Amino acid sequence: ALVTGDSFSGSLSRSPGENVGTYAINQGTLALNGNYTLTYIGADLTIGAKTITVTAAAKSKTYGDADPALTYAFAPSLVTGDSFSGSLTRSPGENVGTYAINQGTLALSSNYTLTYIGADLTIGAKTITVTAAAKSKTYGDADPALTYAFAPSLVTGDSFSGSLTRSPGENVGTYAINQGTLALNGNYTLTYIGADLTIGAKTITVTAAAKSKTYGDADPALTYAFAPALVTGDSFSGSLTRLPGENVGTYAINQGTLALNGNYTLTYIGANLTIGAKTVTVTAAAKSKTYGDADPALTY
């Protein structure tokens, strides 16, 4: 111990520097009066690395879009004048899925210990809306191509597989156009908006044939021509009729019960049955009498 009343003057100092490392603690100006011999045993000041925790932010994007910026938060604050170098990276891949966000080249100077907490970039499916086009055809015709529009655009190199279908049936009516096998790869969500195929009646024009007969004869068969042709397997039912009457004159030939099934629209063009006068030849019988007699009956 020092003699009562004596004390140190001055203070210790250390080797200059603020980076991580070991710095000697020196005697500096520490001193005693001339009554003492001061023996100094030094020590060190050790500067340790500052721990910075970097936490990556979770990110997401839609398939086909550009990557968002990979960002992060960190704590505690850096020493004034210090900054990060480099950047985060992520595991490669562009298909729908989850990809790790890695530290990449993100770094600090050797005065820091960087603790990294990762996150994920999630790539979500791209939604494509497919809208079927409404279609129509005439009974008996082949189906038109089933087409569609879609939005937004597909990613370059991608395409649809499969095709639309429709509800079965060939009679006049409305048939739903369905998604069928139309599909996209697993990077898409396909939303389908349907439409209908409408089958319309086929128009058949029936033209009655003009007919004639002689008064007193039986009616001829009432016939007709038609166009276009019927669908295979279909046929007319019923028959034409005519206005009643057997005297000489003109009688309209009507559609009567002539008909087709509900898949047709029948347009009828009429004609006439003409009854002509019957020609009768009368031949008088030659007669004779004796002078003075009465005339014989005149016969034929």
GROMACS .gro file of C-alpha atoms in nm:
model
  300
    1ALA     CA    1   0.000   0.000   0.000
    2LEU     CA    2   0.105   0.353  -0.045
    3VAL     CA    3   0.223   0.561   0.250
    4THR     CA    4  -0.059   0.754   0.405
    5GLY     CA    5  -0.120   1.069   0.211
    6ASP     CA    6   0.045   0.949  -0.113
    7SER     CA    7  -0.151   0.870  -0.432
    8PHE     CA    8  -0.113   0.786  -0.799
    9SER     CA    9  -0.119   1.047  -1.066
   10GLY     CA   10  -0.206   0.996  -1.436
   11SER     CA   11  -0.380   0.693  -1.589
   12LEU     CA   12  -0.327   0.380  -1.794
   13SER     CA   13  -0.358   0.388  -2.171
   14ARG     CA   14  -0.389   0.123  -2.444
   15SER     CA   15  -0.262   0.062  -2.791
   16PRO     CA   16  -0.486   0.239  -3.043
   17GLY     CA   17  -0.739   0.049  -3.261
   18GLU     CA   18  -1.112  -0.035  -3.277
   19ASN     CA   19  -1.117  -0.346  -3.490
   20VAL     CA   20  -1.153  -0.692  -3.347
   21GLY     CA   21  -0.825  -0.792  -3.186
   22THR     CA   22  -0.602  -0.764  -2.876
   23TYR     CA   23  -0.460  -0.430  -2.766
   24ALA     CA   24  -0.189  -0.385  -2.495
   25ILE     CA   25  -0.285  -0.188  -2.185
   26ASN     CA   26   0.016   0.032  -2.113
   27GLN     CA   27   0.131   0.228  -1.802
   28GLY     CA   28   0.055   0.547  -1.984
   29THR     CA   29   0.092   0.849  -1.747
   30LEU     CA   30   0.029   0.649  -1.432
   31ALA     CA   31   0.302   0.757  -1.178
   32LEU     CA   32   0.400   0.798  -0.813
   33ASN     CA   33   0.626   1.057  -0.646
   34GLY     CA   34   1.003   1.012  -0.626
   35ASN     CA   35   0.972   0.814  -0.304
   36TYR     CA   36   0.855   0.512  -0.504
   37THR     CA   37   0.985   0.282  -0.773
   38LEU     CA   38   0.680   0.176  -0.981
   39THR     CA   39   0.694  -0.166  -1.144
   40TYR     CA   40   0.422  -0.206  -1.409
   41ILE     CA   41   0.271  -0.542  -1.519
   42GLY     CA   42   0.058  -0.490  -1.830
   43ALA     CA   43  -0.253  -0.663  -1.961
   44ASP     CA   44  -0.463  -0.656  -2.279
   45LEU     CA   45  -0.788  -0.507  -2.398
   46THR     CA   46  -0.962  -0.760  -2.627
   47ILE     CA   47  -1.220  -0.634  -2.879
   48GLY     CA   48  -1.461  -0.913  -2.975
   49ALA     CA   49  -1.680  -0.938  -3.286
   50LYS     CA   50  -2.027  -0.785  -3.272
   51THR     CA   51  -2.301  -1.040  -3.346
   52ILE     CA   52  -2.554  -0.926  -3.604
   53THR     CA   53  -2.862  -1.140  -3.672
   54VAL     CA   54  -2.990  -1.115  -4.027
   55THR     CA   55  -3.348  -1.240  -4.085
   56ALA     CA   56  -3.453  -1.295  -4.445
   57ALA     CA   57  -3.804  -1.182  -4.541
   58ALA     CA   58  -4.036  -1.450  -4.683
   59LYS     CA   59  -4.126  -1.378  -5.044
   60SER     CA   60  -4.376  -1.500  -5.300
   61LYS     CA   61  -4.445  -1.465  -5.668
   62THR     CA   62  -4.668  -1.613  -5.936
   63TYR     CA   63  -4.529  -1.868  -6.182
   64GLY     CA   64  -4.375  -1.686  -6.476
   65ASP     CA   65  -4.321  -1.356  -6.295
   66ALA     CA   66  -3.980  -1.205  -6.217
   67ASP     CA   67  -3.837  -1.267  -5.870
   68PRO     CA   68  -3.915  -1.002  -5.611
   69ALA     CA   69  -3.621  -0.833  -5.440
   70LEU     CA   70  -3.480  -1.055  -5.165
   71THR     CA   71  -3.477  -0.837  -4.855
   72TYR     CA   72  -3.385  -0.878  -4.491
   73ALA     CA   73  -3.395  -0.716  -4.151
   74PHE     CA   74  -3.106  -0.714  -3.904
   75ALA     CA   75  -3.035  -0.633  -3.541
   76PRO     CA   76  -2.867  -0.473  -3.361
   77SER     CA   77  -2.756  -0.172  -3.564
   78LEU     CA   78  -2.418  -0.166  -3.735
   79VAL     CA   79  -2.143   0.063  -3.613
   80THR     CA   80  -2.160   0.398  -3.790
   81GLY     CA   81  -1.985   0.381  -4.125
   82ASP     CA   82  -2.016   0.002  -4.162
   83SER     CA   83  -2.245  -0.168  -4.415
   84PHE     CA   84  -2.329  -0.504  -4.569
   85SER     CA   85  -2.172  -0.629  -4.888
   86GLY     CA   86  -2.320  -0.885  -5.128
   87SER     CA   87  -2.679  -1.005  -5.142
   88LEU     CA   88  -2.910  -1.292  -5.063
   89THR     CA   89  -2.971  -1.568  -5.316
   90ARG     CA   90  -3.231  -1.840  -5.349
   91SER     CA   91  -3.235  -2.203  -5.454
   92PRO     CA   92  -3.280  -2.229  -5.833
   93GLY     CA   93  -3.610  -2.323  -5.995
   94GLU     CA   94  -3.912  -2.163  -6.162
   95ASN     CA   95  -4.183  -2.424  -6.114
   96VAL     CA   96  -4.450  -2.397  -5.849
   97GLY     CA   97  -4.299  -2.478  -5.511
   98THR     CA   98  -4.095  -2.348  -5.219
   99TYR     CA   99  -3.735  -2.235  -5.261
  100ALA     CA  100  -3.495  -2.155  -4.975
  101ILE     CA  101  -3.364  -1.799  -4.952
  102ASN     CA  102  -2.996  -1.836  -4.867
  103GLN     CA  103  -2.732  -1.600  -4.725
  104GLY     CA  104  -2.562  -1.597  -5.063
  105THR     CA  105  -2.280  -1.341  -5.069
  106LEU     CA  106  -2.426  -1.122  -4.794
  107ALA     CA  107  -2.144  -1.040  -4.553
  108LEU     CA  108  -2.001  -0.795  -4.300
  109SER     CA  109  -1.644  -0.708  -4.214
  110SER     CA  110  -1.447  -0.931  -3.979
  111ASN     CA  111  -1.554  -0.711  -3.689
  112TYR     CA  112  -1.890  -0.888  -3.697
  113THR     CA  113  -2.027  -1.236  -3.653
  114LEU     CA  114  -2.323  -1.268  -3.888
  115THR     CA  115  -2.600  -1.506  -3.780
  116TYR     CA  116  -2.837  -1.582  -4.066
  117ILE     CA  117  -3.203  -1.686  -4.032
  118GLY     CA  118  -3.338  -1.798  -4.367
  119ALA     CA  119  -3.684  -1.785  -4.523
  120ASP     CA  120  -3.852  -1.913  -4.839
  121LEU     CA  121  -3.958  -1.782  -5.176
  122THR     CA  122  -4.289  -1.945  -5.266
  123ILE     CA  123  -4.388  -1.969  -5.633
  124GLY     CA  124  -4.765  -1.995  -5.670
  125ALA     CA  125  -4.967  -2.131  -5.961
  126LYS     CA  126  -5.067  -1.888  -6.237
  127THR     CA  127  -5.444  -1.872  -6.287
  128ILE     CA  128  -5.558  -1.903  -6.648
  129THR     CA  129  -5.924  -1.846  -6.737
  130VAL     CA  130  -6.041  -2.048  -7.038
  131THR     CA  131  -6.368  -1.932  -7.199
  132ALA     CA  132  -6.532  -2.173  -7.442
  133ALA     CA  133  -6.680  -2.024  -7.760
  134ALA     CA  134  -7.052  -2.086  -7.820
  135LYS     CA  135  -7.109  -2.301  -8.130
  136SER     CA  136  -7.399  -2.402  -8.351
  137LYS     CA  137  -7.472  -2.644  -8.631
  138THR     CA  138  -7.767  -2.774  -8.831
  139TYR     CA  139  -7.911  -3.116  -8.751
  140GLY     CA  140  -7.721  -3.380  -8.943
  141ASP     CA  141  -7.407  -3.173  -8.995
  142ALA     CA  142  -7.067  -3.255  -8.845
  143ASP     CA  143  -6.972  -3.077  -8.524
  144PRO     CA  144  -6.777  -2.754  -8.565
  145ALA     CA  145  -6.438  -2.732  -8.397
  146LEU     CA  146  -6.477  -2.656  -8.026
  147THR     CA  147  -6.259  -2.350  -7.965
  148TYR     CA  148  -6.178  -2.127  -7.671
  149ALA     CA  149  -6.005  -1.807  -7.565
  150PHE     CA  150  -5.784  -1.772  -7.260
  151ALA     CA  151  -5.621  -1.503  -7.049
  152PRO     CA  152  -5.366  -1.407  -6.939
  153SER     CA  153  -5.096  -1.543  -7.171
  154LEU     CA  154  -4.909  -1.862  -7.092
  155VAL     CA  155  -4.543  -1.853  -6.999
  156THR     CA  156  -4.322  -1.889  -7.308
  157GLY     CA  157  -4.280  -2.254  -7.399
  158ASP     CA  158  -4.596  -2.373  -7.221
  159SER     CA  159  -4.906  -2.497  -7.402
  160PHE     CA  160  -5.241  -2.663  -7.346
  161SER     CA  161  -5.291  -3.036  -7.376
  162GLY     CA  162  -5.616  -3.214  -7.453
  163SER     CA  163  -5.935  -3.064  -7.592
  164LEU     CA  164  -6.287  -2.957  -7.509
  165THR     CA  165  -6.576  -3.202  -7.534
  166ARG     CA  166  -6.952  -3.164  -7.543
  167SER     CA  167  -7.246  -3.348  -7.397
  168PRO     CA  168  -7.353  -3.629  -7.634
  169GLY     CA  169  -7.656  -3.602  -7.862
  170GLU     CA  170  -7.746  -3.522  -8.222
  171ASN     CA  171  -8.109  -3.414  -8.195
  172VAL     CA  172  -8.215  -3.050  -8.203
  173GLY     CA  173  -8.131  -2.889  -7.869
  174THR     CA  174  -7.859  -2.734  -7.656
  175TYR     CA  175  -7.553  -2.932  -7.545
  176ALA     CA  176  -7.299  -2.815  -7.286
  177ILE     CA  177  -6.942  -2.765  -7.403
  178ASN     CA  178  -6.725  -2.909  -7.125
  179GLN     CA  179  -6.358  -2.877  -7.029
  180GLY     CA  180  -6.301  -3.236  -7.136
  181THR     CA  181  -5.930  -3.322  -7.130
  182LEU     CA  182  -5.812  -2.962  -7.177
  183ALA     CA  183  -5.536  -2.907  -6.922
  184LEU     CA  184  -5.217  -2.720  -6.832
  185ASN     CA  185  -4.914  -2.835  -6.637
  186GLY     CA  186  -4.896  -2.815  -6.259
  187ASN     CA  187  -4.771  -2.458  -6.268
  188TYR     CA  188  -5.122  -2.335  -6.354
  189THR     CA  189  -5.468  -2.324  -6.205
  190LEU     CA  190  -5.718  -2.352  -6.491
  191THR     CA  191  -6.056  -2.181  -6.444
  192TYR     CA  192  -6.309  -2.296  -6.704
  193ILE     CA  193  -6.611  -2.098  -6.828
  194GLY     CA  194  -6.833  -2.319  -7.042
  195ALA     CA  195  -7.063  -2.249  -7.335
  196ASP     CA  196  -7.316  -2.442  -7.545
  197LEU     CA  197  -7.336  -2.613  -7.881
  198THR     CA  198  -7.681  -2.550  -8.027
  199ILE     CA  199  -7.817  -2.791  -8.287
  200GLY     CA  200  -8.079  -2.623  -8.504
  201ALA     CA  201  -8.353  -2.782  -8.712
  202LYS     CA  202  -8.275  -2.876  -9.073
  203THR     CA  203  -8.507  -2.706  -9.322
  204ILE     CA  204  -8.659  -2.938  -9.583
  205THR     CA  205  -8.859  -2.794  -9.873
  206VAL     CA  206  -9.134  -3.024  -9.999
  207THR     CA  207  -9.275  -2.942 -10.343
  208ALA     CA  208  -9.600  -3.114 -10.438
  209ALA     CA  209  -9.627  -3.244 -10.794
  210ALA     CA  210  -9.918  -3.108 -11.001
  211LYS     CA  211 -10.168  -3.381 -11.084
  212SER     CA  212 -10.464  -3.428 -11.316
  213LYS     CA  213 -10.739  -3.679 -11.380
  214THR     CA  214 -11.051  -3.715 -11.586
  215TYR     CA  215 -11.386  -3.668 -11.425
  216GLY     CA  216 -11.496  -3.995 -11.275
  217ASP     CA  217 -11.149  -4.150 -11.255
  218ALA     CA  218 -10.977  -4.241 -10.930
  219ASP     CA  219 -10.732  -3.987 -10.790
  220PRO     CA  220 -10.371  -4.035 -10.895
  221ALA     CA  221 -10.111  -4.078 -10.619
  222LEU     CA  222 -10.021  -3.741 -10.470
  223THR     CA  223  -9.643  -3.723 -10.493
  224TYR     CA  224  -9.377  -3.471 -10.404
  225ALA     CA  225  -9.009  -3.390 -10.433
  226PHE     CA  226  -8.796  -3.258 -10.147
  227ALA     CA  227  -8.455  -3.106 -10.088
  228PRO     CA  228  -8.204  -3.130  -9.936
  229ALA     CA  229  -8.173  -3.498  -9.851
  230LEU     CA  230  -8.284  -3.627  -9.512
  231VAL     CA  231  -8.033  -3.746  -9.255
  232THR     CA  232  -7.965  -4.118  -9.293
  233GLY     CA  233  -8.231  -4.320  -9.112
  234ASP     CA  234  -8.496  -4.046  -9.115
  235SER     CA  235  -8.813  -4.055  -9.325
  236PHE     CA  236  -9.143  -3.879  -9.382
  237SER     CA  237  -9.461  -3.983  -9.211
  238GLY     CA  238  -9.816  -3.917  -9.333
  239SER     CA  239  -9.920  -3.808  -9.680
  240LEU     CA  240 -10.049  -3.522  -9.890
  241THR     CA  241 -10.421  -3.456  -9.922
  242ARG     CA  242 -10.636  -3.250 -10.157
  243LEU     CA  243 -10.944  -3.041 -10.125
  244PRO     CA  244 -11.257  -3.254 -10.162
  245GLY     CA  245 -11.462  -3.255 -10.481
  246GLU     CA  246 -11.511  -3.469 -10.792
  247ASN     CA  247 -11.654  -3.221 -11.039
  248VAL     CA  248 -11.447  -3.066 -11.312
  249GLY     CA  249 -11.223  -2.802 -11.158
  250THR     CA  250 -10.899  -2.731 -10.976
  251TYR     CA  251 -10.837  -2.865 -10.625
  252ALA     CA  252 -10.544  -2.759 -10.406
  253ILE     CA  253 -10.302  -3.030 -10.300
  254ASN     CA  254 -10.226  -2.966  -9.932
  255GLN     CA  255  -9.956  -3.084  -9.693
  256GLY     CA  256 -10.210  -3.299  -9.514
  257THR     CA  257 -10.043  -3.523  -9.256
  258LEU     CA  258  -9.705  -3.521  -9.427
  259ALA     CA  259  -9.449  -3.455  -9.153
  260LEU     CA  260  -9.093  -3.504  -9.030
  261ASN     CA  261  -8.958  -3.548  -8.679
  262GLY     CA  262  -8.874  -3.253  -8.453
  263ASN     CA  263  -8.525  -3.224  -8.598
  264TYR     CA  264  -8.666  -3.068  -8.915
  265THR     CA  265  -8.853  -2.758  -9.025
  266LEU     CA  266  -9.077  -2.855  -9.320
  267THR     CA  267  -9.151  -2.586  -9.578
  268TYR     CA  268  -9.436  -2.687  -9.807
  269ILE     CA  269  -9.496  -2.566 -10.165
  270GLY     CA  270  -9.838  -2.678 -10.287
  271ALA     CA  271  -9.976  -2.767 -10.628
  272ASN     CA  272 -10.316  -2.855 -10.777
  273LEU     CA  273 -10.511  -3.158 -10.887
  274THR     CA  274 -10.705  -3.069 -11.202
  275ILE     CA  275 -11.019  -3.269 -11.288
  276GLY     CA  276 -11.085  -3.253 -11.660
  277ALA     CA  277 -11.411  -3.313 -11.844
  278LYS     CA  278 -11.479  -3.667 -11.954
  279THR     CA  279 -11.527  -3.690 -12.336
  280VAL     CA  280 -11.827  -3.900 -12.439
  281THR     CA  281 -11.889  -3.989 -12.812
  282VAL     CA  282 -12.255  -4.033 -12.904
  283THR     CA  283 -12.325  -4.237 -13.227
  284ALA     CA  284 -12.683  -4.210 -13.362
  285ALA     CA  285 -12.842  -4.531 -13.489
  286ALA     CA  286 -12.960  -4.524 -13.854
  287LYS     CA  287 -13.339  -4.554 -13.880
  288SER     CA  288 -13.596  -4.620 -14.158
  289LYS     CA  289 -13.973  -4.620 -14.199
  290THR     CA  290 -14.236  -4.677 -14.469
  291TYR     CA  291 -14.391  -4.386 -14.628
  292GLY     CA  292 -14.681  -4.275 -14.425
  293ASP     CA  293 -14.563  -4.445 -14.104
  294ALA     CA  294 -14.478  -4.262 -13.790
  295ASP     CA  295 -14.108  -4.194 -13.722
  296PRO     CA  296 -13.930  -4.470 -13.532
  297ALA     CA  297 -13.761  -4.377 -13.205
  298LEU     CA  298 -13.430  -4.207 -13.272
  299THR     CA  299 -13.167  -4.400 -13.076
  300TYR     CA  300 -12.790  -4.387 -13.025
   0.00000   0.00000   0.00000
